[in-house]
Coordinates of C-alpha atoms and ligand atoms in Angstrom, one line a residue:
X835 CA -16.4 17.4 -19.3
X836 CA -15.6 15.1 -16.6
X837 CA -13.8 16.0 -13.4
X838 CA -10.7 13.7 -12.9
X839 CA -8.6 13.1 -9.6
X840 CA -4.7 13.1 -11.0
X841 CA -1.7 11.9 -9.0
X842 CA 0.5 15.2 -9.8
X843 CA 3.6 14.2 -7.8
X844 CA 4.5 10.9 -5.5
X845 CA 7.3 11.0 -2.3
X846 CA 8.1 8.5 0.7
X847 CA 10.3 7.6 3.3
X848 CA 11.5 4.6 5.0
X849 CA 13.3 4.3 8.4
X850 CA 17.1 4.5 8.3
X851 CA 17.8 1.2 10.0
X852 CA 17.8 -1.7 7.5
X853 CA 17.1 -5.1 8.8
X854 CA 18.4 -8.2 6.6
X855 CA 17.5 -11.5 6.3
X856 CA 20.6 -12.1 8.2
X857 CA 19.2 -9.9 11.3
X858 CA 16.3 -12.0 11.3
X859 CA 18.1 -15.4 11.5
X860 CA 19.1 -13.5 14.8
X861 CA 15.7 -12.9 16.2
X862 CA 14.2 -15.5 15.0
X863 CA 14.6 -19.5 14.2
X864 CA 14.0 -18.9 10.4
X865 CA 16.4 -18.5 7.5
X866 CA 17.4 -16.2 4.8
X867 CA 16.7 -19.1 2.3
X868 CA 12.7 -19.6 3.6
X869 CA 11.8 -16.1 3.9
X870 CA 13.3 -15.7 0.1
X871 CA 11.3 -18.9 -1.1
X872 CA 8.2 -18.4 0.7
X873 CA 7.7 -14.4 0.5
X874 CA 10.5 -13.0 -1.5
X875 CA 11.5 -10.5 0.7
X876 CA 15.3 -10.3 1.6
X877 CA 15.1 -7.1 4.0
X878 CA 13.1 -4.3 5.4
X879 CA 13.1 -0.8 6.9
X880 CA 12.0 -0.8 11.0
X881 CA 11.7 2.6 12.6
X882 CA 13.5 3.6 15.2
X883 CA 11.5 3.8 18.5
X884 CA 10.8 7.3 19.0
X885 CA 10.3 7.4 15.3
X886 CA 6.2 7.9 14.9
X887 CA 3.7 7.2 11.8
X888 CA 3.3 10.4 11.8
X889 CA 6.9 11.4 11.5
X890 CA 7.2 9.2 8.6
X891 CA 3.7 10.5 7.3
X892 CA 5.2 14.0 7.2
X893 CA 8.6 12.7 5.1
X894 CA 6.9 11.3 3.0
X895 CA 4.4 14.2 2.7
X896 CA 6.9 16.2 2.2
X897 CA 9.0 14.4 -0.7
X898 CA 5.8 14.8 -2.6
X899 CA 5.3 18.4 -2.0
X900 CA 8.8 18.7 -3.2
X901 CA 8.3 16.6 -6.1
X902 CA 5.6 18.9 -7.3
X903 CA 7.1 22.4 -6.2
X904 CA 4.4 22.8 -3.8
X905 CA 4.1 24.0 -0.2
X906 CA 1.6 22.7 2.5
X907 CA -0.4 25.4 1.8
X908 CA -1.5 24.7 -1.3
X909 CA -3.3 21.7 -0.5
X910 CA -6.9 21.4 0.9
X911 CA -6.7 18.4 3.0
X912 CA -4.7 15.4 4.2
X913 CA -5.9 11.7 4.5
X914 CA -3.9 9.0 5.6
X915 CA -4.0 5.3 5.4
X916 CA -2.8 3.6 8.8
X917 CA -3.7 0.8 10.8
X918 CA -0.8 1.5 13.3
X919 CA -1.7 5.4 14.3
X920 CA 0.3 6.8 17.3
X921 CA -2.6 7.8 19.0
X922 CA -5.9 6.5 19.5
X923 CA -7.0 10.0 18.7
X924 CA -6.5 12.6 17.1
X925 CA -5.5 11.2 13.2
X926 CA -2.2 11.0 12.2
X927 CA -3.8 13.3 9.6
X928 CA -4.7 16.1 11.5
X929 CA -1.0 16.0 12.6
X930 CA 0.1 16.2 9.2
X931 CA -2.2 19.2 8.1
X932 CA -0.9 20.8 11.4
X933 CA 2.8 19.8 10.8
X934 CA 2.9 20.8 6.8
X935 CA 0.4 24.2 7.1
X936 CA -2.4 22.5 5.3
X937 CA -5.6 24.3 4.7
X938 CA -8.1 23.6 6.9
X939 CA -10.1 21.2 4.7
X940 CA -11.1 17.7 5.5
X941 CA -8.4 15.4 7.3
X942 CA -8.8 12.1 8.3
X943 CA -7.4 8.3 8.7
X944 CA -8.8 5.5 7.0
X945 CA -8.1 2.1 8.1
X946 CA -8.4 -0.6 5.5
X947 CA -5.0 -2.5 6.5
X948 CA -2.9 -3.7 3.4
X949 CA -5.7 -2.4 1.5
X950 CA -5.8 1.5 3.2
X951 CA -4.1 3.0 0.1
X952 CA -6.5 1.7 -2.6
X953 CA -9.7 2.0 -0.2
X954 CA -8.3 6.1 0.5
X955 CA -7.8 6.8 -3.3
X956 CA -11.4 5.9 -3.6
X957 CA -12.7 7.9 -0.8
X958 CA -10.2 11.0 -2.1
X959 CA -11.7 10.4 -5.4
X960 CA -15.0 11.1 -4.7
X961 CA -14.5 13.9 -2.6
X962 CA -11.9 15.8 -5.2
X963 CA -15.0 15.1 -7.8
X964 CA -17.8 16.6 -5.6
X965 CA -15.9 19.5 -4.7
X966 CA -15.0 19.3 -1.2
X967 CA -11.4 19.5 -2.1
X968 CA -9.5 20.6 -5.3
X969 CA -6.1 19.3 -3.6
X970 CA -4.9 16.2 -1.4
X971 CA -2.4 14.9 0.2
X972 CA -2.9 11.2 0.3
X973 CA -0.7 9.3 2.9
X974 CA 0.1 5.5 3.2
X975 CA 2.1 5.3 6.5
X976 CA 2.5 2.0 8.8
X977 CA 4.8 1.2 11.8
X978 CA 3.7 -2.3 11.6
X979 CA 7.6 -3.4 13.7
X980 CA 4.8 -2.2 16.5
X981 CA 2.7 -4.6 16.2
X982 CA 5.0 -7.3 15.8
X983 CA 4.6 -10.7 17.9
X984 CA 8.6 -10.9 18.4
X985 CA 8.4 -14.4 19.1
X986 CA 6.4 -15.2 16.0
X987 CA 8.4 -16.4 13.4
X988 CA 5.0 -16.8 10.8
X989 CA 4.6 -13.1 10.7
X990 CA 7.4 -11.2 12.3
X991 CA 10.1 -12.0 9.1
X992 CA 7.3 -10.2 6.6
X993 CA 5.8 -6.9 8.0
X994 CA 7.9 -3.5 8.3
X995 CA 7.9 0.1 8.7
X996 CA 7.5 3.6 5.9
X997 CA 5.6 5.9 4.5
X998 CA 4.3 6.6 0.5
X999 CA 2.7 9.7 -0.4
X1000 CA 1.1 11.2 -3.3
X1001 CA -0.6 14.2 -4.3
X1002 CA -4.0 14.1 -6.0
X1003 CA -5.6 17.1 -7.7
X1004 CA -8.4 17.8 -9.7
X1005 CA -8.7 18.1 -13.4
X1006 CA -10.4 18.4 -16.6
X1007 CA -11.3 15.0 -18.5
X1008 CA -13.2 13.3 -21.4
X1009 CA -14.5 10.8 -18.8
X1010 CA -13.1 8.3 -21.0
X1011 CA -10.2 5.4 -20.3
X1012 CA -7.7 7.8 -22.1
X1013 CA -8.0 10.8 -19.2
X1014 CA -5.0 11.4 -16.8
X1015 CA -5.9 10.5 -13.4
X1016 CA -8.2 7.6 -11.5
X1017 CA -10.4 6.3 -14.0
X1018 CA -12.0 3.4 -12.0
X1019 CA -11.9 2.2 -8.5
X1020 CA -13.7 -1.2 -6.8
X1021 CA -13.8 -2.2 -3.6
X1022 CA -14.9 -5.4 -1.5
X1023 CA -14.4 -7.6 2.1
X1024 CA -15.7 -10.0 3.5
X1025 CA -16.1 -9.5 7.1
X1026 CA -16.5 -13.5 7.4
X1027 CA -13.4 -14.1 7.0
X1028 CA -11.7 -11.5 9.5
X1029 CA -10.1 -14.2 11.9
X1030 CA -7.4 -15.4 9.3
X1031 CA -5.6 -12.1 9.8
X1032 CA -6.2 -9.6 12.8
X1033 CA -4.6 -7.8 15.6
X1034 CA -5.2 -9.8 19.0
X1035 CA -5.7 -6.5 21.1
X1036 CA -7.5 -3.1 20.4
X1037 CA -8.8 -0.1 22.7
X1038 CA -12.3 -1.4 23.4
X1039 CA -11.2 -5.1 24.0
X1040 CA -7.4 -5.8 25.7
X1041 CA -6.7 -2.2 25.7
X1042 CA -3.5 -2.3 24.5
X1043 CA -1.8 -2.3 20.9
X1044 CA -1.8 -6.1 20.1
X1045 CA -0.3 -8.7 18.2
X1046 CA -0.8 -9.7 14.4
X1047 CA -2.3 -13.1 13.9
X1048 CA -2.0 -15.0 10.7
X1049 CA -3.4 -17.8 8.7
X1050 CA -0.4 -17.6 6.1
X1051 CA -1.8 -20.3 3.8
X1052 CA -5.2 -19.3 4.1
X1053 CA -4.9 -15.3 3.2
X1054 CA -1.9 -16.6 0.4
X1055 CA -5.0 -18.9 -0.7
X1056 CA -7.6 -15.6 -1.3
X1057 CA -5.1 -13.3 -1.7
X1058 CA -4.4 -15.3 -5.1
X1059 CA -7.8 -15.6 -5.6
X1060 CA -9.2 -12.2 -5.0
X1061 CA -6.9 -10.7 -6.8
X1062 CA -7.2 -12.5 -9.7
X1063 CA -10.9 -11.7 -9.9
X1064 CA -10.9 -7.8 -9.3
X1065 CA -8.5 -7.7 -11.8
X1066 CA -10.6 -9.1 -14.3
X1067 CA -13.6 -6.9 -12.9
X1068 CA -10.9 -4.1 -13.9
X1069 CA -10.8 -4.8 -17.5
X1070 CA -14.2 -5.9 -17.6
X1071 CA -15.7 -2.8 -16.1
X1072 CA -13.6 -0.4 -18.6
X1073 CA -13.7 -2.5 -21.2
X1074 CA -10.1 -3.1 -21.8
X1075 CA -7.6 -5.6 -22.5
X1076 CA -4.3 -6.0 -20.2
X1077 CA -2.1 -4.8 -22.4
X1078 CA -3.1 -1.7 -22.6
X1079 CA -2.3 -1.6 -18.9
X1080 CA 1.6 -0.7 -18.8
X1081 CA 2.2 -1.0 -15.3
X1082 CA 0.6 -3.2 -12.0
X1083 CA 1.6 -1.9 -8.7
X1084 CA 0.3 -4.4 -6.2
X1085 CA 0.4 -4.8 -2.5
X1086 CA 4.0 -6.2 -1.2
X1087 CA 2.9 -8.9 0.5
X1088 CA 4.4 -11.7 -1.4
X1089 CA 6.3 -12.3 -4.6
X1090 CA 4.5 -15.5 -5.2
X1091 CA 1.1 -13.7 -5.1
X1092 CA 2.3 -10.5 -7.2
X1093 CA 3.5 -13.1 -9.9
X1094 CA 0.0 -14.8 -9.8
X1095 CA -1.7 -11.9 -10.5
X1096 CA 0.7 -10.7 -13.3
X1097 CA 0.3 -14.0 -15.0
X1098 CA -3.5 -14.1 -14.7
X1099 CA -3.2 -10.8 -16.7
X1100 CA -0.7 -12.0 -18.9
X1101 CA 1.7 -9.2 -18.3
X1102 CA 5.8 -9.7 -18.0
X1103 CA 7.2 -9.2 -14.8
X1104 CA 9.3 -6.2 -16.1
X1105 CA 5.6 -4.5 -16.3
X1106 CA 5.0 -4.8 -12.6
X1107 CA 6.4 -3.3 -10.0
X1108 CA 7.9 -5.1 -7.4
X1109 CA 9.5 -4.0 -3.7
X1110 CA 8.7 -6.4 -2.0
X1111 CA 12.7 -7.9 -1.9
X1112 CA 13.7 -4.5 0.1
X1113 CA 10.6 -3.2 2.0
X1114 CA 9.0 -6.1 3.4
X1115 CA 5.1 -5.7 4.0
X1116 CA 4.5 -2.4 4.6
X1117 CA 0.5 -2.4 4.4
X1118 CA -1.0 0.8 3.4
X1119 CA 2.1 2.0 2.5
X1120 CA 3.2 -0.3 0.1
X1121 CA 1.7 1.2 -2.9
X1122 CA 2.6 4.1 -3.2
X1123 CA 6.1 3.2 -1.9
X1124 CA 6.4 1.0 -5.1
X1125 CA 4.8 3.7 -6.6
X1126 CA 7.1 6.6 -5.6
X1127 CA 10.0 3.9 -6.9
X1128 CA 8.9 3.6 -10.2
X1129 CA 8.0 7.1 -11.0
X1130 CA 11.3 8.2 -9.6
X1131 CA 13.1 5.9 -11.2
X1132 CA 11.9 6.9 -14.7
X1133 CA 9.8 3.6 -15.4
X1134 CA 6.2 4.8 -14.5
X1135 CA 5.8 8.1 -16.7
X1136 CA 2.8 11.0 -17.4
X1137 CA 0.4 9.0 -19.3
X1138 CA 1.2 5.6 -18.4
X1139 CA -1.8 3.2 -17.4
X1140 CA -1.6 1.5 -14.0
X1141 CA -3.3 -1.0 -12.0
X1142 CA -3.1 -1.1 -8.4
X1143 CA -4.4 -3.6 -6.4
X1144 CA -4.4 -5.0 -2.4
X1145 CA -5.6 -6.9 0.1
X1146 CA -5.6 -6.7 3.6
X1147 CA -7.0 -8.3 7.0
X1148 CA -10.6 -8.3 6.7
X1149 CA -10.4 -9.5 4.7
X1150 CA -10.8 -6.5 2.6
X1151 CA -9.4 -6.0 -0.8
X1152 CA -9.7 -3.7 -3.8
X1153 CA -7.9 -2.1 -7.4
X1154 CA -7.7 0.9 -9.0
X1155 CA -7.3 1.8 -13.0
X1156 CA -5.4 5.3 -13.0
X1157 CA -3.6 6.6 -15.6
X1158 CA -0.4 8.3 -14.0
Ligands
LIG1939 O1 -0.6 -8.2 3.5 C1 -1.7 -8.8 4.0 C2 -2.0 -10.0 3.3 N1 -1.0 -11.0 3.7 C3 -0.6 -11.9 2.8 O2 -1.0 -11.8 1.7 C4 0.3 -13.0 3.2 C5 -0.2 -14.3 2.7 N2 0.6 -15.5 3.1 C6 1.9 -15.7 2.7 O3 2.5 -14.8 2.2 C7 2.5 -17.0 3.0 O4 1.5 -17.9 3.4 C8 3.6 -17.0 4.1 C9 4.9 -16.3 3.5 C10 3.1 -16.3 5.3 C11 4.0 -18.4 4.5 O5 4.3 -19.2 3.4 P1 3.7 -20.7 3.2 O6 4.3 -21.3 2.0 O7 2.2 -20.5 3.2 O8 4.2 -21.4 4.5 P2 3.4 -22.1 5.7 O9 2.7 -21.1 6.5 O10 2.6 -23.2 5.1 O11 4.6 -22.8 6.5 C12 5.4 -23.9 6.0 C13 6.3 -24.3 7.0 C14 5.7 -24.7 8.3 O12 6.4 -25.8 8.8 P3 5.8 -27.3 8.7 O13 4.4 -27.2 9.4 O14 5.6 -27.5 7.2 O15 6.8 -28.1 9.4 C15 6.0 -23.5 9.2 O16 6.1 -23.8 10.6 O17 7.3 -23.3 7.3 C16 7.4 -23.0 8.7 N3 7.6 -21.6 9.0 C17 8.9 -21.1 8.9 N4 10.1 -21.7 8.8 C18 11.2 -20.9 8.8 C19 6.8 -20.6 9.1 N5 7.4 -19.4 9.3 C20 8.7 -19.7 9.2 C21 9.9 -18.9 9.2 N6 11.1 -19.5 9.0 N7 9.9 -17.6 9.4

């Protein structure tokens, strides 16, 4: 017998205000025409200005605790993915365990950028299979509007604002590929490369929030790369073939990338879920945005096989095989 981590029930929750490509054109000197060719994305959700992480953490929290008739108090502990907390300290977490009536069990942010969702399934993982926690709530929740260089065109047509949630819970398994829940995780970075995407400010340095700084090209050029490879370390490691994968939920970065990586598996676009056209880049929380999307919307369902996989400033990327 093998303990297994399960996703039992996904929620999220983007900002009401919807920003088109259109809006854009009016910030911006850009049009609806490059963003679409270049990144795919034809509009986003931005939060509203009072309108926290952790607010959105908490919707989206709560959608999932809805989704699987469960209160705050069922759950053990609360980690969230975020690279744009609303306070230096305390967590968004601990606000969440507060906020929802959590048990007092581990809580915590992780910060892994676009890859916060895949690096916190991992760290969940291990914890639900030594026993520190039976039940999560696992958060993906960015205001990333916040960190937005308004007079940079580059990046400030691709990043936006939301929240994904899920909730992970132990089970039994055969601690083979066939078991519900995460089978196999793999994570990597490489520090060396941390200057083609960062945030030009930070509490020890500028002491303020900062700006995003991109090398488009160059994080396009081992985003495609990367990707490609941990993929294949995927299959390799559990010894399957893609098409016994039924779904790939990437990072929302770029359409052009997503569609690399579903061709270097072989897999049809209709397999892999894609939300980058009406969310933008919402970094940690893209997953289990897309996630929440496709299980809501009857596509992803008990049973299925799924591969998630991101990248983020770090550079730092990663995948998960996890059977919903
Ligand atoms: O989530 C974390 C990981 N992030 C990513 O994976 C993002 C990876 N990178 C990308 O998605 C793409 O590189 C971008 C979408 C950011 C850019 O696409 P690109 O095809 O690499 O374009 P580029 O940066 O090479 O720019 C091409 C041209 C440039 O003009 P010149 O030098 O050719 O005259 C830019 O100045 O497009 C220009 N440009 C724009 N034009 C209109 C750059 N931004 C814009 C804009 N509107 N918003």
């Amino acid at each position: 017998m093998t303990i297994r981590t399960t996703i039992r029930s996904t929620g999220s929750y983007l900002p009401e205000k919807i920003m088109t490509n259109a809006d854009m054109e009016k910030i911006f000197d850009t049009t609806d025409e490059w963003i679409v060719q270049r990144s795919g994305i034809r509009q986003r959700h931005f939060a509203a200005k009072d309108e926290t992480t952790t607010d959105m953490a908490i919707a989206a929290a709560k959608d999932a605790l809805k989704s699987a008739g469960l209160e705050g108090s069922d759950i053990d502990g609360v980690i969230v993915a975020t690279s744009t907390p609303d306070s230096t300290f305390p967590s968004v977490a601990v606000k969440v365990q507060a906020a929802l009536g959590v048990k007092g069990g581990p809580a915590f942010d992780i910060q892994a950028v676009c890859s916060g969702f895949v690096y916190a399934l991992t760290v969940a993982d291990s914890l639900v299979r030594t026993g520190a926690a039976k039940r999560f709530l696992l958060i993906g929740a960015e205001k990333f509007s916040s960190i937005v260089n308004w007079e940079d065109r580059t990046t400030g047509v691709l990043f936006a604002d939301g929240a994904g949630a899920v909730v992970l819970e132990a089970a039994e398994g055969k601690g083979t590929v066939e078991d519900r829940g995460i089978i196999s995780t793999h994570l990597h970075s490489d520090g060396s490369l941390k200057d083609i995407l960062y945030v030009d400010g930070g509490v020890s340095s500028t002491g303020t929030a900062g700006h995003i700084k991109m090398e488009g090209k160059e994080v396009f050029r081992h985003a495609v790369s990367m990707m490609s490879e941990v993929v294949a370390e995927v299959l390799e490691h559990n010894n399957i073939t893609a098409d016994q994968i039924q779904w790939l939920v990437p990072h929302q970065a770029n359409i052009r990338i997503i569609e690399s990586t579903g061709k270097k598996l072989g897999m049809s676009m209709d397999r892999v879920v894609v939300t980058v056209d009406h969310h933008g880049n919402t970094s940690a929380a893209s997953i289990p945005l897309a996630l929440n999307e496709a299980v809501k919307d009857g596509r992803i369902r008990k049973g299925d096989l799924m591969l998630l996989e991101a990248l983020g400033g770090g550079l730092v990327w990663g995948a998960a095989l996890v059977r919903y």
